[in-house]
Short mmCIF file of C-alpha atoms in Angstrom, two decimals:
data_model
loop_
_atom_site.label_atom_id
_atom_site.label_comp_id
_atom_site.label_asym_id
_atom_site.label_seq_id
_atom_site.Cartn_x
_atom_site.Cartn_y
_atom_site.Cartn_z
CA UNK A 1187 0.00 0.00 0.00
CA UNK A 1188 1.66 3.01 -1.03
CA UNK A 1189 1.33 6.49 1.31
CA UNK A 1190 -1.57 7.92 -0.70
CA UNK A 1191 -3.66 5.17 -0.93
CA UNK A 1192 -3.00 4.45 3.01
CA UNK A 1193 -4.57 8.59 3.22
CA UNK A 1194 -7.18 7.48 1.11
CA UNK A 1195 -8.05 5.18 3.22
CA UNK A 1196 -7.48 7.02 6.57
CA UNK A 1197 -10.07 9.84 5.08
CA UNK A 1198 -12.26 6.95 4.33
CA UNK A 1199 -12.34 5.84 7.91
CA UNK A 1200 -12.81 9.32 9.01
CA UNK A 1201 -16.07 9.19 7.14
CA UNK A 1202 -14.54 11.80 4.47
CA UNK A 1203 -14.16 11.37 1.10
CA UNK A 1204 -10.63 12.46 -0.23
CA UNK A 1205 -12.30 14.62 -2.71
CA UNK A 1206 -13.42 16.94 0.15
CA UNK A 1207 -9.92 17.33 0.94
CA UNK A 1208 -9.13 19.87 -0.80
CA UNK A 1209 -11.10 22.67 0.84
CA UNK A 1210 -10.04 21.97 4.14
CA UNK A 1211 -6.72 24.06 2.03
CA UNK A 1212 -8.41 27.22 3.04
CA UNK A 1213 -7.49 26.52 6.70
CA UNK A 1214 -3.78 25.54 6.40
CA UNK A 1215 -1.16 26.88 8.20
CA UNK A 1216 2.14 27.64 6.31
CA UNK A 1217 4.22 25.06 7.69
CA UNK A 1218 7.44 26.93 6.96
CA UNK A 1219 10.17 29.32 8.55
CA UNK A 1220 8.29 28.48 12.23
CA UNK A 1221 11.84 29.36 14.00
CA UNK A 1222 10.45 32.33 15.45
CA UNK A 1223 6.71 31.07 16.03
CA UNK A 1224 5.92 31.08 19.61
CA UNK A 1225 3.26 28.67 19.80
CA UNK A 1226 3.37 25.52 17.81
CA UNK A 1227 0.18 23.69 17.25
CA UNK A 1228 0.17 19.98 17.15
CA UNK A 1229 -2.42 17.17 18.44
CA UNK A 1230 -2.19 13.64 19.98
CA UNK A 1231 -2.08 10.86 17.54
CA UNK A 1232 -4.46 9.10 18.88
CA UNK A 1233 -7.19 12.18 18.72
CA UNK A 1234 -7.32 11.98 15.05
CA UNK A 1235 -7.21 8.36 14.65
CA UNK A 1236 -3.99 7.30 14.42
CA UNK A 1237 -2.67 6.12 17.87
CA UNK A 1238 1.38 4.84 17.10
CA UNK A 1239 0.71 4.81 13.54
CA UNK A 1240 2.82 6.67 10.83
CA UNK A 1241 -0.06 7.51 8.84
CA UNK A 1242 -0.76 10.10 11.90
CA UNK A 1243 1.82 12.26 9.84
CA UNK A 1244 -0.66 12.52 6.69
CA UNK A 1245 -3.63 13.18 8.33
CA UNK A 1246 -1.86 16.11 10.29
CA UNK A 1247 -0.72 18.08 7.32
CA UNK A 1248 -4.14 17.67 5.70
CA UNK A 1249 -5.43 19.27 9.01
CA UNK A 1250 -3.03 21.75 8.75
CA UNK A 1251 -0.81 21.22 12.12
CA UNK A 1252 2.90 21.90 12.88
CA UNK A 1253 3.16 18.83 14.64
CA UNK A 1254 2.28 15.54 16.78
CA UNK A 1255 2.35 13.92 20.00
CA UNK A 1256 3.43 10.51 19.18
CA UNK A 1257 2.12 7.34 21.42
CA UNK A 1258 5.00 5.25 21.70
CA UNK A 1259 3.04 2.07 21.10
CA UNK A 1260 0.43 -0.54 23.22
CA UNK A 1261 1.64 -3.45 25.49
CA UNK A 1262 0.10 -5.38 22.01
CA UNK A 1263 2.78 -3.86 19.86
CA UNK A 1264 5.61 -4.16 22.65
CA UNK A 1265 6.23 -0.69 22.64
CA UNK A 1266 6.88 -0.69 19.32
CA UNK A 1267 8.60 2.50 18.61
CA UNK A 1268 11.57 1.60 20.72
CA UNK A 1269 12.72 -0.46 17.12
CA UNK A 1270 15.23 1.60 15.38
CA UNK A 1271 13.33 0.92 12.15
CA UNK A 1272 10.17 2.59 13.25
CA UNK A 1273 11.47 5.71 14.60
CA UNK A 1274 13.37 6.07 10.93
CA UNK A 1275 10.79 5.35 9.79
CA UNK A 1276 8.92 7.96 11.45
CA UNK A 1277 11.89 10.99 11.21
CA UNK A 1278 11.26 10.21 7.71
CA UNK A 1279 7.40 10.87 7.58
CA UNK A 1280 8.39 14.16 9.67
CA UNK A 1281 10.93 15.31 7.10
CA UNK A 1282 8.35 14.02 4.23
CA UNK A 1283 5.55 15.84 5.91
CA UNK A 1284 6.41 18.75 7.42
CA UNK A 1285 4.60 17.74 10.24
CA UNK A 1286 7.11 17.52 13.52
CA UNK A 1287 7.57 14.97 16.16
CA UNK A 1288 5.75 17.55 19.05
CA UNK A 1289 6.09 15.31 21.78
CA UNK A 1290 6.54 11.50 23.29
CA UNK A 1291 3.39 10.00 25.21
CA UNK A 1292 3.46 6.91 26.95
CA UNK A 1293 -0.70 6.50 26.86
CA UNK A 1294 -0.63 2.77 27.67
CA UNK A 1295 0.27 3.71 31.38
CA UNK A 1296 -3.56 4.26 31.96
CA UNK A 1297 -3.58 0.53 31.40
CA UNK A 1298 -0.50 -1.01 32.34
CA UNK A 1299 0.18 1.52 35.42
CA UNK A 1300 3.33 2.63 36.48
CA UNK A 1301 2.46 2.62 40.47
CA UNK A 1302 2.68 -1.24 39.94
CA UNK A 1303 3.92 -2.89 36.83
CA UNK A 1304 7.52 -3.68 36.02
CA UNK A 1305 7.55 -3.24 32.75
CA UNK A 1306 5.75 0.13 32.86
CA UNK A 1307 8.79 1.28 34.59
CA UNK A 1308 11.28 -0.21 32.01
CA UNK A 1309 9.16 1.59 29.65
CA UNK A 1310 9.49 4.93 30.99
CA UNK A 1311 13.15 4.33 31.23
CA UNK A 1312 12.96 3.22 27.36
CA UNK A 1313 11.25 6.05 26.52
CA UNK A 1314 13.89 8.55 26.97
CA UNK A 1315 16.15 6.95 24.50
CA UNK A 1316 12.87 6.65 22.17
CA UNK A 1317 12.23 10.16 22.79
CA UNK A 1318 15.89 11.13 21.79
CA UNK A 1319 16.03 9.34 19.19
CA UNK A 1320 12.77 10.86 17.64
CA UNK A 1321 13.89 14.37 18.22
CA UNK A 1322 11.66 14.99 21.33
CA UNK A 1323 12.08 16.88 23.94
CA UNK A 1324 9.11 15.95 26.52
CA UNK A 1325 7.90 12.45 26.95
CA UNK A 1326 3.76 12.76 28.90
CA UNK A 1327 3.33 9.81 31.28
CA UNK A 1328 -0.29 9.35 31.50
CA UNK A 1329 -1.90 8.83 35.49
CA UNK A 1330 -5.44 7.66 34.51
CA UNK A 1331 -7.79 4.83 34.68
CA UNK A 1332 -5.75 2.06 36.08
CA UNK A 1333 -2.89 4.42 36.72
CA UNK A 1334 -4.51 7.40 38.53
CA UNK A 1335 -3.09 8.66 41.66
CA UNK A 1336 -5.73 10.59 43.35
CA UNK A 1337 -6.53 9.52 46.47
CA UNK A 1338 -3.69 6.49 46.62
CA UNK A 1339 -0.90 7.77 48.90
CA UNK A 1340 1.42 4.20 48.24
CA UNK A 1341 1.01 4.42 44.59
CA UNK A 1342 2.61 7.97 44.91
CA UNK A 1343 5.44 6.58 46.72
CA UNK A 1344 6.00 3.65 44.08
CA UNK A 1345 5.85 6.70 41.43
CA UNK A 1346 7.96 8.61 43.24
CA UNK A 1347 10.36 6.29 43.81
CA UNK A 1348 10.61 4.99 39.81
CA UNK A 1349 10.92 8.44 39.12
CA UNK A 1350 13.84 9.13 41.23
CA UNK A 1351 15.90 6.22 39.47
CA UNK A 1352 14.95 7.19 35.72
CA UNK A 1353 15.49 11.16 36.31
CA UNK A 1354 19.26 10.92 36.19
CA UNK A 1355 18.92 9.72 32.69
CA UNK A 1356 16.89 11.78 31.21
CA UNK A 1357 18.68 14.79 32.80
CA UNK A 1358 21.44 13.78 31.45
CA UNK A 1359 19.81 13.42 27.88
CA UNK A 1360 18.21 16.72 27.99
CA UNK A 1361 14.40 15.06 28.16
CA UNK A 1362 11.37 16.24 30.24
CA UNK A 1363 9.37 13.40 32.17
CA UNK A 1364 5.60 15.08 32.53
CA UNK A 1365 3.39 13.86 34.49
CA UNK A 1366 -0.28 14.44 33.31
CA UNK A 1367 -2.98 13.31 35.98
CA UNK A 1368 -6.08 13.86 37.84
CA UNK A 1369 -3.87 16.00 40.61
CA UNK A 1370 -4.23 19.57 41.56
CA UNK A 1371 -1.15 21.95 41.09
CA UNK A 1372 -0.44 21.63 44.77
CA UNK A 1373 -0.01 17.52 44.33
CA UNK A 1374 1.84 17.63 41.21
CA UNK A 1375 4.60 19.86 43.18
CA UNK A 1376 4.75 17.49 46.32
CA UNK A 1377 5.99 14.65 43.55
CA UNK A 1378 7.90 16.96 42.02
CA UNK A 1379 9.41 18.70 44.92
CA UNK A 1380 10.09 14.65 46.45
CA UNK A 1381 12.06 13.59 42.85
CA UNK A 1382 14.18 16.86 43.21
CA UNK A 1383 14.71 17.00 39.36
CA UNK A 1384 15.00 19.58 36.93
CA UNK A 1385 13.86 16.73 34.68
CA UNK A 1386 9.88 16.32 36.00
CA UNK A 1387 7.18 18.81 34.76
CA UNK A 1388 3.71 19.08 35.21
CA UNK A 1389 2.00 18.29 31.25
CA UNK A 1390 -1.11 20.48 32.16
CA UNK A 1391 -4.33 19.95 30.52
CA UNK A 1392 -6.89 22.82 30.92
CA UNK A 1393 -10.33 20.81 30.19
CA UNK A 1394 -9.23 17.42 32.83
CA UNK A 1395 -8.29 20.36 35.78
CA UNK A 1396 -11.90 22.32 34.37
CA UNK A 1397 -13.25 19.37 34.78
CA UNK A 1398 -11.97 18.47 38.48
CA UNK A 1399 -13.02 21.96 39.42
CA UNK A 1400 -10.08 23.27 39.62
CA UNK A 1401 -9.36 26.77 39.15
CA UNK A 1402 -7.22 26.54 36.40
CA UNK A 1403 -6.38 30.18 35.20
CA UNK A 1404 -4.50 29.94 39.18
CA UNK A 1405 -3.14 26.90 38.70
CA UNK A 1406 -1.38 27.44 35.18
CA UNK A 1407 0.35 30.86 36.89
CA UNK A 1408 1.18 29.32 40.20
CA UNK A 1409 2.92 26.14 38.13
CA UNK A 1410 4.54 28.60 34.99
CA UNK A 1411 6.03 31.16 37.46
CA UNK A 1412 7.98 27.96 39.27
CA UNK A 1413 8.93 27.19 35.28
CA UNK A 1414 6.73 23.68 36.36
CA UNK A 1415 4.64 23.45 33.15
CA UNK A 1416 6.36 21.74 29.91
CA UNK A 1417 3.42 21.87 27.60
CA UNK A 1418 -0.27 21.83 27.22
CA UNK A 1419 -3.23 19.86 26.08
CA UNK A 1420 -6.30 21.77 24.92
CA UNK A 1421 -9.30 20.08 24.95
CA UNK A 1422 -12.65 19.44 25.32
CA UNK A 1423 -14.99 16.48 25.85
CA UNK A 1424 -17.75 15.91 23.12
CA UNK A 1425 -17.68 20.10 22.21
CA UNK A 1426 -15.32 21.56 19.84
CA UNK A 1427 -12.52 24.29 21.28
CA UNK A 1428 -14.42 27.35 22.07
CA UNK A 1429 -17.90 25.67 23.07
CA UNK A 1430 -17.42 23.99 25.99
CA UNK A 1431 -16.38 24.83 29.46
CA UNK A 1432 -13.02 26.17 29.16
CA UNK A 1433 -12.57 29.87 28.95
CA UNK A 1434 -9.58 29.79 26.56
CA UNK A 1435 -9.28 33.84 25.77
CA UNK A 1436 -8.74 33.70 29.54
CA UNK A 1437 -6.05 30.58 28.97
CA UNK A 1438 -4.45 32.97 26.62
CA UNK A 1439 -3.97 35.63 28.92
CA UNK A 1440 -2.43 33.33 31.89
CA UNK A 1441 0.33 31.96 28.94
CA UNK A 1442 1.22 35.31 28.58
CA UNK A 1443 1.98 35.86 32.07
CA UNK A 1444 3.73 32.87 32.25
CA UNK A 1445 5.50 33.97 29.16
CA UNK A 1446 4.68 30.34 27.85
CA UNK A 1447 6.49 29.83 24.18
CA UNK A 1448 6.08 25.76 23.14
CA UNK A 1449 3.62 23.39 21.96
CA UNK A 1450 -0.12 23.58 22.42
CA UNK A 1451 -1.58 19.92 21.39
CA UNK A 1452 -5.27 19.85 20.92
CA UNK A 1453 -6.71 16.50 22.15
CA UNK A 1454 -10.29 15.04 21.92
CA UNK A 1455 -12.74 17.90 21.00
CA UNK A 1456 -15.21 16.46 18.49
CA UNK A 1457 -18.60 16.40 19.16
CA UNK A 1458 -20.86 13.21 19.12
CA UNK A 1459 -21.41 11.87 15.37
CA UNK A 1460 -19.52 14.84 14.06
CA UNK A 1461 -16.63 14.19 11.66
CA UNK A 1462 -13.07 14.04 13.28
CA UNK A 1463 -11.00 15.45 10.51
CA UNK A 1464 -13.52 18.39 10.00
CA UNK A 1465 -13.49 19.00 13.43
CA UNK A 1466 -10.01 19.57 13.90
CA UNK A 1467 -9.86 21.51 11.17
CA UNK A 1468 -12.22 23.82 12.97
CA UNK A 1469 -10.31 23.58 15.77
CA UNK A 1470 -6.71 24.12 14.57
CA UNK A 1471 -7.90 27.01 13.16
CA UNK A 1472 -9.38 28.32 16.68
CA UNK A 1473 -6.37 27.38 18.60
CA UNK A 1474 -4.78 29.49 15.94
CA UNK A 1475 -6.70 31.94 16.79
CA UNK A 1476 -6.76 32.32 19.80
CA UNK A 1477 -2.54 32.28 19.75
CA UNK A 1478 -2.37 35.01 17.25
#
């Protein structure tokens, strides 16, 4: 199958035809000379479709982004993108594309959590050689489902722990572990204050702290000032950007007080029975927006 039948096909699955395509122009962002862009707008891989697949790279320049957060793989696929193969394989879709390698995400911790398994915590060790390898500079470790750390004290000391003996490395390669969870600001900071590394961020995601009640335009300037956010997720469940709960002209205003300059990666955000690759079309374009 060669790449632009695999599009084809990807559109297909979308439930757009590839002949509709070619308005969606009208929204694209000139991927070029973005050395001086603040912001850089990207979105998770597995929000449009294409968790740990290379033909996430296609789908993102038809959408217009600058980049994506890649999953590094399933415990099905044995992590897959620690092969040497696949992560030529996908430098070469980024060159190809245009589109950039935004970010490293480690998505089957929500399943496989890494309070408790063994081999989540060789995979987060793996991960920062993946992550170098693919050009990335921050590498989310997700805290949900299985994984999630509210209200579990001794799973917080496991993580703790684990994170203390993989920090060292990725200090020393220049990669951010981020922790993205269910945890206020002030939590976050007692794990991050108890690894003591540079190398452990907060990933901060305005629509899961919205949707904890959290008051989030406080939260991103408490965190930012202490230089304790590495990147953000917008979002919003079953409501495009704009229409749901989170006030993101107000978002807007608290990045610019934390002087925030990085990747903004828009994740879920498409309403019930609405089409994925129009709606983040729509909301690239927002985000864009907004940022301007």
């Amino acid at each position: 199958m060669n790449r632009r039948t695999a599009l084809r096909q990807t559109l297909g699955f979308m439930g757009l035809s590839p002949h509709l395509a070619a308005p969606l122009s009208a929204f694209k962002i000139n991927l070029q000379n973005r050395k001086d862009q603040r912001f850089r707008v990207g979105a998770c891989d597995w929000s449009i479709g294409q968790s740990s697949k290379i033909e996430a790279f296609d789908v993102a320049k038809t959408i217009g982004l600058d980049g994506i957060q890649v999953n590094m793989g399933s415990e099905k696929n044995d992590m897959h993108l620690r092969r040497k193969d696949l992560q030529k394989a996908w430098r070469e879709a980024a060159k190809r594309t245009g589109v950039q390698i935004g970010g490293l995400a480690l998505g089957e911790l929500n399943n496989i959590p890494y309070k408790s398994d063994p081999r989540a915590e060789q995979w987060v060790q793996d991960s920062v050689d993946v992550a170098r390898a693919l050009g990335a500079k921050n590498i989310l470790l997700a805290f949900f489902n299985k994984g999630d750390l509210k209200n579990d004290p001794q799973g917080r000391t496991v993580v703790i722990e684990r994170l203390k003996a993989v920090a060292p490395k990725a200090e020393k390669a220049g990669i951010v572990l981020a922790i993205e969870s269910w945890l206020s600001a002030e939590e976050h900071m007692e794990i991050i204050e108890a690894v003591g590394s540079p190398a452990l961020k907060v990933y901060y995601d305005v629509c899961n702290s919205t949707v904890m009640g959290y008051n989030i335009l406080k939260e991103i300037r408490w965190l930012g000032k202490q230089n304790q956010i590495c990147e953000f997720h917008f979002k919003e469940n079953s409501f495009l950007l704009g229409q749901g709960k989170v006030n993101y002209p107000e978002v807007r205003k608290a990045l610019d007080d934390i002087q925030y300059r990085g990747w903004i990666h828009i994740e879920g955000a498409v309403p019930e029975g609405k089409n994925l690759l129009e709606s983040y079309t729509y909301n690239n374009k927002f985000v864009r927006d907004i940022l301007s």
